[in-house]
Amino acid sequence: MTQTSVKAVKSILSRSQLPGSDWAANPYLGCSHACLYCYARFMQRFSEHSGPWGSFIEVKDWPELDPLKERPRLAGKSILIGSVTDPYLPEEAEFKRTRTLLKQLLAIAQPEGLLSDSGLLPAPDLLSDESGFSLTLITKSDLVKRDLDLLTQFSQVRVVFSINTVDETLKEQLDAAPSIARRLSALKACHDAGLTTACFIAPIMPGLTDVAAVIHAVRPYCHEIWLDSLNLHPSCKEPVLHYIATQQPHLKPLYHAIYEEHDLSFWRELDRYLRQIAAACNLPYCTDFAEVKPCEVKPALVNFSAPS
Ligand code: SF4
């Protein structure tokens, strides 16, 4: 049972240091998906809760975004929703903070004077990209389907599904988020609704994540497939290494080599393997967002785990 409380915050938007995003928005503090490998555990120091990561969330209550003030500030910028939580936690079904945020951002994205009483604009063809911001949401949940009515009204929006295995048994050991089957179904729904979609294969768990199987499963419904390595941040190192030692002991030497001896050969080999897959499937391949070029062929493989 997740402990839930409401937290008043000064703003829902904060400057982002993450590549490819200028602003970050996290409607919740904490995350009930409780992923074993979660690097966002460090956020707990900003919380009043002392229980284990995943046992609590704080529901953020922020002053409504002012379109007149935000439109120039966000023009040409990128906003990432869900950098240290999932915007579609189960609790979102009740609290609707992500849906509220989307409505506020839609009011900024839309020309003034065209909003209906509900805050929604019924005619998408009347929308202009006046503010010019782009929106990216990262989720592990099919609850995102609830908001397709809003998401399809943004001119620059990308929904990213975090999937690092197609093995439901392994998934159950790694996170408490919706099943892979539900994520794949939601990915397809977003794709079929005309949204730009991506799959984030992250973190790649050495010896556990079958990247080819995930690529095969998501490929028909994605414009991009991102891949990133498991980063053993100090806050998640202990639970991950405990899991490997107790549940996957045959992988202990590999994890020791990668995370204690800093041996990069696993990631170099993975880079070679992914290049082979890309070549065989005639897919674009790169190791940096800056190299991604608009093209007809999709999905592009963007491998952030490749050693430089
Ligand atoms: S969904 Fe993301 S933020 Fe939430 S627990 Fe998992 S890794 Fe952490």
PDB file of N, CA and C in Angstrom, residues 37-132:
ATOM      1  N   TYR A  37      16.211  -0.799  -9.863  1.00  0.00           N
ATOM      2  CA  TYR A  37      17.380  -0.067 -10.365  1.00  0.00           C
ATOM      3  C   TYR A  37      17.170   1.450 -10.370  1.00  0.00           C
ATOM      4  N   CYS A  38      16.116   1.931  -9.706  1.00  0.00           N
ATOM      5  CA  CYS A  38      15.748   3.349  -9.845  1.00  0.00           C
ATOM      6  C   CYS A  38      16.854   4.278  -9.337  1.00  0.00           C
ATOM      7  N   TYR A  39      17.317   5.142 -10.227  1.00  0.00           N
ATOM      8  CA  TYR A  39      18.351   6.121  -9.874  1.00  0.00           C
ATOM      9  C   TYR A  39      17.722   7.331  -9.168  1.00  0.00           C
ATOM     10  N   ALA A  40      16.380   7.452  -9.239  1.00  0.00           N
ATOM     11  CA  ALA A  40      15.699   8.644  -8.700  1.00  0.00           C
ATOM     12  C   ALA A  40      15.494   8.564  -7.193  1.00  0.00           C
ATOM     13  N   ARG A  41      16.002   7.501  -6.575  1.00  0.00           N
ATOM     14  CA  ARG A  41      15.851   7.354  -5.126  1.00  0.00           C
ATOM     15  C   ARG A  41      16.418   8.554  -4.367  1.00  0.00           C
ATOM     16  N   PHE A  42      17.403   9.224  -4.990  1.00  0.00           N
ATOM     17  CA  PHE A  42      17.997  10.381  -4.304  1.00  0.00           C
ATOM     18  C   PHE A  42      16.956  11.462  -4.023  1.00  0.00           C
ATOM     19  N   MET A  43      15.829  11.418  -4.759  1.00  0.00           N
ATOM     20  CA  MET A  43      14.779  12.427  -4.554  1.00  0.00           C
ATOM     21  C   MET A  43      14.142  12.307  -3.166  1.00  0.00           C
ATOM     22  N   GLN A  44      14.349  11.181  -2.529  1.00  0.00           N
ATOM     23  CA  GLN A  44      13.723  10.957  -1.218  1.00  0.00           C
ATOM     24  C   GLN A  44      14.176  12.003  -0.198  1.00  0.00           C
ATOM     25  N   ARG A  45      15.368  12.578  -0.414  1.00  0.00           N
ATOM     26  CA  ARG A  45      15.836  13.570   0.563  1.00  0.00           C
ATOM     27  C   ARG A  45      14.973  14.835   0.546  1.00  0.00           C
ATOM     28  N   PHE A  46      14.180  15.023  -0.520  1.00  0.00           N
ATOM     29  CA  PHE A  46      13.277  16.177  -0.584  1.00  0.00           C
ATOM     30  C   PHE A  46      11.896  15.831  -0.040  1.00  0.00           C
ATOM     31  N   SER A  47      11.755  14.616   0.472  1.00  0.00           N
ATOM     32  CA  SER A  47      10.445  14.144   0.929  1.00  0.00           C
ATOM     33  C   SER A  47      10.393  14.073   2.450  1.00  0.00           C
ATOM     34  N   GLU A  48       9.177  14.069   2.956  1.00  0.00           N
ATOM     35  CA  GLU A  48       9.013  13.909   4.405  1.00  0.00           C
ATOM     36  C   GLU A  48       8.937  12.438   4.793  1.00  0.00           C
ATOM     37  N   HIS A  49       8.947  11.569   3.805  1.00  0.00           N
ATOM     38  CA  HIS A  49       8.764  10.134   4.067  1.00  0.00           C
ATOM     39  C   HIS A  49      10.100   9.438   4.265  1.00  0.00           C
ATOM     40  N   SER A  50      10.099   8.471   5.175  1.00  0.00           N
ATOM     41  CA  SER A  50      11.345   7.758   5.446  1.00  0.00           C
ATOM     42  C   SER A  50      11.268   6.286   5.042  1.00  0.00           C
ATOM     43  N   GLY A  51      10.113   5.850   4.566  1.00  0.00           N
ATOM     44  CA  GLY A  51       9.950   4.441   4.170  1.00  0.00           C
ATOM     45  C   GLY A  51      10.740   4.142   2.912  1.00  0.00           C
ATOM     46  N   PRO A  52      10.767   2.865   2.552  1.00  0.00           N
ATOM     47  CA  PRO A  52      11.513   2.484   1.351  1.00  0.00           C
ATOM     48  C   PRO A  52      10.969   3.161   0.092  1.00  0.00           C
ATOM     49  N   TRP A  53      11.859   3.369  -0.881  1.00  0.00           N
ATOM     50  CA  TRP A  53      11.459   3.933  -2.171  1.00  0.00           C
ATOM     51  C   TRP A  53      10.365   3.071  -2.788  1.00  0.00           C
ATOM     52  N   GLY A  54       9.283   3.703  -3.199  1.00  0.00           N
ATOM     53  CA  GLY A  54       8.160   2.959  -3.758  1.00  0.00           C
ATOM     54  C   GLY A  54       7.015   2.826  -2.771  1.00  0.00           C
ATOM     55  N   SER A  55       7.294   3.110  -1.465  1.00  0.00           N
ATOM     56  CA  SER A  55       6.241   2.932  -0.454  1.00  0.00           C
ATOM     57  C   SER A  55       5.446   4.216  -0.230  1.00  0.00           C
ATOM     58  N   PHE A  56       5.869   5.314  -0.878  1.00  0.00           N
ATOM     59  CA  PHE A  56       5.192   6.603  -0.675  1.00  0.00           C
ATOM     60  C   PHE A  56       5.211   7.406  -1.979  1.00  0.00           C
ATOM     61  N   ILE A  57       4.254   8.297  -2.096  1.00  0.00           N
ATOM     62  CA  ILE A  57       4.359   9.349  -3.115  1.00  0.00           C
ATOM     63  C   ILE A  57       3.788  10.633  -2.523  1.00  0.00           C
ATOM     64  N   GLU A  58       4.302  11.745  -2.983  1.00  0.00           N
ATOM     65  CA  GLU A  58       3.724  13.037  -2.650  1.00  0.00           C
ATOM     66  C   GLU A  58       3.084  13.604  -3.913  1.00  0.00           C
ATOM     67  N   VAL A  59       1.839  13.966  -3.795  1.00  0.00           N
ATOM     68  CA  VAL A  59       1.061  14.478  -4.922  1.00  0.00           C
ATOM     69  C   VAL A  59       1.278  15.980  -4.971  1.00  0.00           C
ATOM     70  N   LYS A  60       1.870  16.471  -6.047  1.00  0.00           N
ATOM     71  CA  LYS A  60       2.226  17.896  -6.085  1.00  0.00           C
ATOM     72  C   LYS A  60       1.016  18.776  -6.419  1.00  0.00           C
ATOM     73  N   ASP A  61       0.967  19.878  -5.692  1.00  0.00           N
ATOM     74  CA  ASP A  61      -0.072  20.889  -5.916  1.00  0.00           C
ATOM     75  C   ASP A  61       0.659  22.179  -6.256  1.00  0.00           C
ATOM     76  N   TRP A  62       0.550  22.642  -7.491  1.00  0.00           N
ATOM     77  CA  TRP A  62       1.319  23.798  -7.941  1.00  0.00           C
ATOM     78  C   TRP A  62       0.397  24.909  -8.437  1.00  0.00           C
ATOM     79  N   PRO A  63       0.893  26.161  -8.411  1.00  0.00           N
ATOM     80  CA  PRO A  63       0.081  27.253  -8.951  1.00  0.00           C
ATOM     81  C   PRO A  63      -0.124  27.035 -10.450  1.00  0.00           C
ATOM     82  N   GLU A  64      -1.310  27.289 -10.929  1.00  0.00           N
ATOM     83  CA  GLU A  64      -1.603  27.066 -12.350  1.00  0.00           C
ATOM     84  C   GLU A  64      -0.621  27.837 -13.230  1.00  0.00           C
ATOM     85  N   LEU A  65      -0.142  27.195 -14.287  1.00  0.00           N
ATOM     86  CA  LEU A  65       0.796  27.861 -15.202  1.00  0.00           C
ATOM     87  C   LEU A  65       0.081  28.997 -15.929  1.00  0.00           C
ATOM     88  N   ASP A  66       0.715  30.151 -15.952  1.00  0.00           N
ATOM     89  CA  ASP A  66       0.130  31.337 -16.578  1.00  0.00           C
ATOM     90  C   ASP A  66       0.563  31.378 -18.049  1.00  0.00           C
ATOM     91  N   PRO A  67      -0.363  31.200 -18.994  1.00  0.00           N
ATOM     92  CA  PRO A  67       0.024  31.155 -20.409  1.00  0.00           C
ATOM     93  C   PRO A  67       0.814  32.384 -20.850  1.00  0.00           C
ATOM     94  N   LEU A  68       0.426  33.574 -20.373  1.00  0.00           N
ATOM     95  CA  LEU A  68       1.113  34.791 -20.818  1.00  0.00           C
ATOM     96  C   LEU A  68       2.571  34.808 -20.359  1.00  0.00           C
ATOM     97  N   LYS A  69       2.783  34.311 -19.156  1.00  0.00           N
ATOM     98  CA  LYS A  69       4.147  34.298 -18.618  1.00  0.00           C
ATOM     99  C   LYS A  69       4.964  33.133 -19.194  1.00  0.00           C
ATOM    100  N   GLU A  70       4.331  31.996 -19.343  1.00  0.00           N
ATOM    101  CA  GLU A  70       5.062  30.785 -19.733  1.00  0.00           C
ATOM    102  C   GLU A  70       5.335  30.703 -21.232  1.00  0.00           C
ATOM    103  N   ARG A  71       4.439  31.290 -22.039  1.00  0.00           N
ATOM    104  CA  ARG A  71       4.597  31.116 -23.484  1.00  0.00           C
ATOM    105  C   ARG A  71       5.969  31.593 -23.965  1.00  0.00           C
ATOM    106  N   PRO A  72       6.408  32.831 -23.619  1.00  0.00           N
ATOM    107  CA  PRO A  72       7.750  33.238 -24.081  1.00  0.00           C
ATOM    108  C   PRO A  72       8.875  32.427 -23.422  1.00  0.00           C
ATOM    109  N   ARG A  73       8.670  32.016 -22.166  1.00  0.00           N
ATOM    110  CA  ARG A  73       9.717  31.282 -21.452  1.00  0.00           C
ATOM    111  C   ARG A  73       9.930  29.889 -22.052  1.00  0.00           C
ATOM    112  N   LEU A  74       8.862  29.303 -22.561  1.00  0.00           N
ATOM    113  CA  LEU A  74       8.949  27.933 -23.076  1.00  0.00           C
ATOM    114  C   LEU A  74       9.154  27.867 -24.590  1.00  0.00           C
ATOM    115  N   ALA A  75       9.076  29.030 -25.260  1.00  0.00           N
ATOM    116  CA  ALA A  75       9.162  29.027 -26.725  1.00  0.00           C
ATOM    117  C   ALA A  75      10.462  28.365 -27.181  1.00  0.00           C
ATOM    118  N   GLY A  76      10.301  27.387 -28.049  1.00  0.00           N
ATOM    119  CA  GLY A  76      11.468  26.711 -28.614  1.00  0.00           C
ATOM    120  C   GLY A  76      12.146  25.739 -27.659  1.00  0.00           C
ATOM    121  N   LYS A  77      11.576  25.529 -26.489  1.00  0.00           N
ATOM    122  CA  LYS A  77      12.216  24.667 -25.488  1.00  0.00           C
ATOM    123  C   LYS A  77      11.593  23.266 -25.485  1.00  0.00           C
ATOM    124  N   SER A  78      12.271  22.369 -24.814  1.00  0.00           N
ATOM    125  CA  SER A  78      11.750  21.004 -24.689  1.00  0.00           C
ATOM    126  C   SER A  78      11.421  20.722 -23.226  1.00  0.00           C
ATOM    127  N   ILE A  79      10.304  20.077 -23.017  1.00  0.00           N
ATOM    128  CA  ILE A  79       9.835  19.759 -21.661  1.00  0.00           C
ATOM    129  C   ILE A  79       9.753  18.239 -21.528  1.00  0.00           C
ATOM    130  N   LEU A  80      10.348  17.731 -20.474  1.00  0.00           N
ATOM    131  CA  LEU A  80      10.299  16.294 -20.198  1.00  0.00           C
ATOM    132  C   LEU A  80       9.404  16.054 -18.989  1.00  0.00           C
ATOM    133  N   ILE A  81       8.351  15.284 -19.174  1.00  0.00           N
ATOM    134  CA  ILE A  81       7.467  14.933 -18.059  1.00  0.00           C
ATOM    135  C   ILE A  81       7.806  13.515 -17.610  1.00  0.00           C
ATOM    136  N   GLY A  82       8.306  13.406 -16.379  1.00  0.00           N
ATOM    137  CA  GLY A  82       8.620  12.090 -15.841  1.00  0.00           C
ATOM    138  C   GLY A  82      10.102  11.787 -15.801  1.00  0.00           C
ATOM    139  N   SER A  83      10.916  12.739 -15.320  1.00  0.00           N
ATOM    140  CA  SER A  83      12.359  12.477 -15.232  1.00  0.00           C
ATOM    141  C   SER A  83      12.708  11.731 -13.952  1.00  0.00           C
ATOM    142  N   VAL A  84      11.935  11.940 -12.869  1.00  0.00           N
ATOM    143  CA  VAL A  84      12.234  11.252 -11.602  1.00  0.00           C
ATOM    144  C   VAL A  84      10.979  10.632 -10.975  1.00  0.00           C
ATOM    145  N   THR A  85       9.974  10.436 -11.779  1.00  0.00           N
ATOM    146  CA  THR A  85       8.781   9.683 -11.376  1.00  0.00           C
ATOM    147  C   THR A  85       8.098   9.234 -12.653  1.00  0.00           C
ATOM    148  N   ASP A  86       7.024   8.468 -12.527  1.00  0.00           N
ATOM    149  CA  ASP A  86       6.237   8.133 -13.705  1.00  0.00           C
ATOM    150  C   ASP A  86       4.988   8.996 -13.675  1.00  0.00           C
ATOM    151  N   PRO A  87       4.710   9.743 -14.743  1.00  0.00           N
ATOM    152  CA  PRO A  87       3.523  10.601 -14.731  1.00  0.00           C
ATOM    153  C   PRO A  87       2.211   9.812 -14.702  1.00  0.00           C
ATOM    154  N   TYR A  88       2.300   8.511 -14.959  1.00  0.00           N
ATOM    155  CA  TYR A  88       1.074   7.698 -14.963  1.00  0.00           C
ATOM    156  C   TYR A  88       1.145   6.566 -13.930  1.00  0.00           C
ATOM    157  N   LEU A  89       1.493   6.970 -12.720  1.00  0.00           N
ATOM    158  CA  LEU A  89       1.405   6.040 -11.592  1.00  0.00           C
ATOM    159  C   LEU A  89      -0.051   5.626 -11.400  1.00  0.00           C
ATOM    160  N   PRO A  90      -0.321   4.515 -10.733  1.00  0.00           N
ATOM    161  CA  PRO A  90      -1.727   4.130 -10.487  1.00  0.00           C
ATOM    162  C   PRO A  90      -2.501   5.248  -9.797  1.00  0.00           C
ATOM    163  N   GLU A  91      -1.824   6.009  -8.942  1.00  0.00           N
ATOM    164  CA  GLU A  91      -2.491   7.080  -8.186  1.00  0.00           C
ATOM    165  C   GLU A  91      -2.966   8.210  -9.105  1.00  0.00           C
ATOM    166  N   GLU A  92      -2.380   8.309 -10.302  1.00  0.00           N
ATOM    167  CA  GLU A  92      -2.793   9.344 -11.252  1.00  0.00           C
ATOM    168  C   GLU A  92      -4.257   9.161 -11.660  1.00  0.00           C
ATOM    169  N   ALA A  93      -4.734   7.935 -11.619  1.00  0.00           N
ATOM    170  CA  ALA A  93      -6.142   7.696 -11.971  1.00  0.00           C
ATOM    171  C   ALA A  93      -7.055   8.496 -11.048  1.00  0.00           C
ATOM    172  N   GLU A  94      -6.641   8.649  -9.784  1.00  0.00           N
ATOM    173  CA  GLU A  94      -7.457   9.408  -8.828  1.00  0.00           C
ATOM    174  C   GLU A  94      -7.085  10.901  -8.830  1.00  0.00           C
ATOM    175  N   PHE A  95      -5.788  11.206  -8.780  1.00  0.00           N
ATOM    176  CA  PHE A  95      -5.390  12.598  -8.547  1.00  0.00           C
ATOM    177  C   PHE A  95      -5.319  13.446  -9.830  1.00  0.00           C
ATOM    178  N   LYS A  96      -5.125  12.807 -10.969  1.00  0.00           N
ATOM    179  CA  LYS A  96      -5.156  13.497 -12.267  1.00  0.00           C
ATOM    180  C   LYS A  96      -4.209  14.703 -12.330  1.00  0.00           C
ATOM    181  N   ARG A  97      -3.040  14.618 -11.702  1.00  0.00           N
ATOM    182  CA  ARG A  97      -2.110  15.759 -11.725  1.00  0.00           C
ATOM    183  C   ARG A  97      -1.438  15.873 -13.101  1.00  0.00           C
ATOM    184  N   THR A  98      -1.141  14.724 -13.721  1.00  0.00           N
ATOM    185  CA  THR A  98      -0.555  14.783 -15.060  1.00  0.00           C
ATOM    186  C   THR A  98      -1.571  15.321 -16.058  1.00  0.00           C
ATOM    187  N   ARG A  99      -2.813  14.887 -15.907  1.00  0.00           N
ATOM    188  CA  ARG A  99      -3.856  15.390 -16.821  1.00  0.00           C
ATOM    189  C   ARG A  99      -4.043  16.898 -16.630  1.00  0.00           C
ATOM    190  N   THR A 100      -3.982  17.342 -15.384  1.00  0.00           N
ATOM    191  CA  THR A 100      -4.084  18.778 -15.109  1.00  0.00           C
ATOM    192  C   THR A 100      -2.926  19.528 -15.758  1.00  0.00           C
ATOM    193  N   LEU A 101      -1.722  18.975 -15.628  1.00  0.00           N
ATOM    194  CA  LEU A 101      -0.541  19.615 -16.229  1.00  0.00           C
ATOM    195  C   LEU A 101      -0.685  19.695 -17.746  1.00  0.00           C
ATOM    196  N   LEU A 102      -1.148  18.609 -18.355  1.00  0.00           N
ATOM    197  CA  LEU A 102      -1.319  18.625 -19.813  1.00  0.00           C
ATOM    198  C   LEU A 102      -2.309  19.699 -20.241  1.00  0.00           C
ATOM    199  N   LYS A 103      -3.377  19.857 -19.475  1.00  0.00           N
ATOM    200  CA  LYS A 103      -4.361  20.899 -19.816  1.00  0.00           C
ATOM    201  C   LYS A 103      -3.732  22.282 -19.711  1.00  0.00           C
ATOM    202  N   GLN A 104      -2.907  22.480 -18.681  1.00  0.00           N
ATOM    203  CA  GLN A 104      -2.267  23.790 -18.510  1.00  0.00           C
ATOM    204  C   GLN A 104      -1.260  24.039 -19.645  1.00  0.00           C
ATOM    205  N   LEU A 105      -0.527  22.997 -20.036  1.00  0.00           N
ATOM    206  CA  LEU A 105       0.437  23.161 -21.129  1.00  0.00           C
ATOM    207  C   LEU A 105      -0.276  23.374 -22.459  1.00  0.00           C
ATOM    208  N   LEU A 106      -1.419  22.733 -22.599  1.00  0.00           N
ATOM    209  CA  LEU A 106      -2.194  22.910 -23.831  1.00  0.00           C
ATOM    210  C   LEU A 106      -2.683  24.350 -23.946  1.00  0.00           C
ATOM    211  N   ALA A 107      -3.043  24.936 -22.818  1.00  0.00           N
ATOM    212  CA  ALA A 107      -3.483  26.340 -22.829  1.00  0.00           C
ATOM    213  C   ALA A 107      -2.331  27.255 -23.250  1.00  0.00           C
ATOM    214  N   ILE A 108      -1.100  26.857 -22.940  1.00  0.00           N
ATOM    215  CA  ILE A 108       0.064  27.645 -23.356  1.00  0.00           C
ATOM    216  C   ILE A 108       0.349  27.417 -24.839  1.00  0.00           C
ATOM    217  N   ALA A 109       0.176  26.193 -25.279  1.00  0.00           N
ATOM    218  CA  ALA A 109       0.492  25.846 -26.666  1.00  0.00           C
ATOM    219  C   ALA A 109      -0.517  26.411 -27.647  1.00  0.00           C
ATOM    220  N   GLN A 110      -1.714  26.720 -27.152  1.00  0.00           N
ATOM    221  CA  GLN A 110      -2.762  27.139 -28.066  1.00  0.00           C
ATOM    222  C   GLN A 110      -2.871  28.647 -28.141  1.00  0.00           C
ATOM    223  N   PRO A 111      -3.311  29.159 -29.279  1.00  0.00           N
ATOM    224  CA  PRO A 111      -3.510  30.598 -29.419  1.00  0.00           C
ATOM    225  C   PRO A 111      -4.547  31.093 -28.420  1.00  0.00           C
ATOM    226  N   GLU A 112      -4.301  32.268 -27.896  1.00  0.00           N
ATOM    227  CA  GLU A 112      -5.255  32.822 -26.927  1.00  0.00           C
ATOM    228  C   GLU A 112      -6.616  33.042 -27.570  1.00  0.00           C
ATOM    229  N   GLY A 113      -7.601  32.918 -26.770  1.00  0.00           N
ATOM    230  CA  GLY A 113      -8.952  33.235 -27.227  1.00  0.00           C
ATOM    231  C   GLY A 113      -9.655  32.081 -27.893  1.00  0.00           C
ATOM    232  N   LEU A 114      -8.951  30.962 -28.072  1.00  0.00           N
ATOM    233  CA  LEU A 114      -9.590  29.844 -28.746  1.00  0.00           C
ATOM    234  C   LEU A 114      -9.977  28.731 -27.787  1.00  0.00           C
ATOM    235  N   LEU A 115      -9.676  28.935 -26.518  1.00  0.00           N
ATOM    236  CA  LEU A 115      -9.981  27.874 -25.558  1.00  0.00           C
ATOM    237  C   LEU A 115     -11.465  27.842 -25.224  1.00  0.00           C
ATOM    238  N   SER A 116     -11.975  26.656 -25.120  1.00  0.00           N
ATOM    239  CA  SER A 116     -13.355  26.506 -24.674  1.00  0.00           C
ATOM    240  C   SER A 116     -13.392  26.580 -23.158  1.00  0.00           C
ATOM    241  N   ASP A 117     -14.571  26.552 -22.588  1.00  0.00           N
ATOM    242  CA  ASP A 117     -14.711  26.608 -21.133  1.00  0.00           C
ATOM    243  C   ASP A 117     -13.971  25.461 -20.457  1.00  0.00           C
ATOM    244  N   SER A 118     -13.904  24.324 -21.141  1.00  0.00           N
ATOM    245  CA  SER A 118     -13.270  23.154 -20.535  1.00  0.00           C
ATOM    246  C   SER A 118     -11.764  23.267 -20.572  1.00  0.00           C
ATOM    247  N   GLY A 119     -11.255  24.299 -21.277  1.00  0.00           N
ATOM    248  CA  GLY A 119      -9.807  24.419 -21.402  1.00  0.00           C
ATOM    249  C   GLY A 119      -9.296  23.646 -22.611  1.00  0.00           C
ATOM    250  N   LEU A 120     -10.173  23.006 -23.347  1.00  0.00           N
ATOM    251  CA  LEU A 120      -9.755  22.220 -24.498  1.00  0.00           C
ATOM    252  C   LEU A 120     -10.217  22.873 -25.790  1.00  0.00           C
ATOM    253  N   LEU A 121      -9.427  22.714 -26.798  1.00  0.00           N
ATOM    254  CA  LEU A 121      -9.777  23.263 -28.098  1.00  0.00           C
ATOM    255  C   LEU A 121     -10.304  22.142 -28.984  1.00  0.00           C
ATOM    256  N   PRO A 122     -11.529  22.238 -29.419  1.00  0.00           N
ATOM    257  CA  PRO A 122     -12.093  21.099 -30.130  1.00  0.00           C
ATOM    258  C   PRO A 122     -11.578  20.922 -31.564  1.00  0.00           C
ATOM    259  N   ALA A 123     -11.048  21.955 -32.153  1.00  0.00           N
ATOM    260  CA  ALA A 123     -10.662  21.823 -33.553  1.00  0.00           C
ATOM    261  C   ALA A 123      -9.137  21.826 -33.699  1.00  0.00           C
ATOM    262  N   PRO A 124      -8.511  20.660 -33.791  1.00  0.00           N
ATOM    263  CA  PRO A 124      -7.053  20.595 -33.848  1.00  0.00           C
ATOM    264  C   PRO A 124      -6.459  21.395 -35.003  1.00  0.00           C
ATOM    265  N   ASP A 125      -7.188  21.546 -36.100  1.00  0.00           N
ATOM    266  CA  ASP A 125      -6.627  22.264 -37.231  1.00  0.00           C
ATOM    267  C   ASP A 125      -6.483  23.761 -36.953  1.00  0.00           C
ATOM    268  N   LEU A 126      -7.109  24.232 -35.861  1.00  0.00           N
ATOM    269  CA  LEU A 126      -6.972  25.639 -35.506  1.00  0.00           C
ATOM    270  C   LEU A 126      -5.749  25.883 -34.620  1.00  0.00           C
ATOM    271  N   LEU A 127      -5.120  24.796 -34.209  1.00  0.00           N
ATOM    272  CA  LEU A 127      -3.982  24.958 -33.297  1.00  0.00           C
ATOM    273  C   LEU A 127      -2.795  25.528 -34.047  1.00  0.00           C
ATOM    274  N   SER A 128      -2.092  26.446 -33.436  1.00  0.00           N
ATOM    275  CA  SER A 128      -0.824  26.872 -34.011  1.00  0.00           C
ATOM    276  C   SER A 128       0.269  26.418 -33.065  1.00  0.00           C
ATOM    277  N   ASP A 129       1.466  26.386 -33.542  1.00  0.00           N
ATOM    278  CA  ASP A 129       2.587  26.012 -32.701  1.00  0.00           C
ATOM    279  C   ASP A 129       3.235  27.282 -32.182  1.00  0.00           C
ATOM    280  N   GLU A 130       2.367  28.192 -31.696  1.00  0.00           N
ATOM    281  CA  GLU A 130       2.813  29.526 -31.328  1.00  0.00           C
ATOM    282  C   GLU A 130       3.927  29.505 -30.298  1.00  0.00           C
ATOM    283  N   SER A 131       3.762  28.629 -29.296  1.00  0.00           N
ATOM    284  CA  SER A 131       4.768  28.592 -28.238  1.00  0.00           C
ATOM    285  C   SER A 131       5.989  27.819 -28.683  1.00  0.00           C
ATOM    286  N   GLY A 132       5.788  26.853 -29.563  1.00  0.00           N
ATOM    287  CA  GLY A 132       6.899  26.120 -30.128  1.00  0.00           C
ATOM    288  C   GLY A 132       7.591  25.174 -29.177  1.00  0.00           C
TER     289      GLY A 132
END
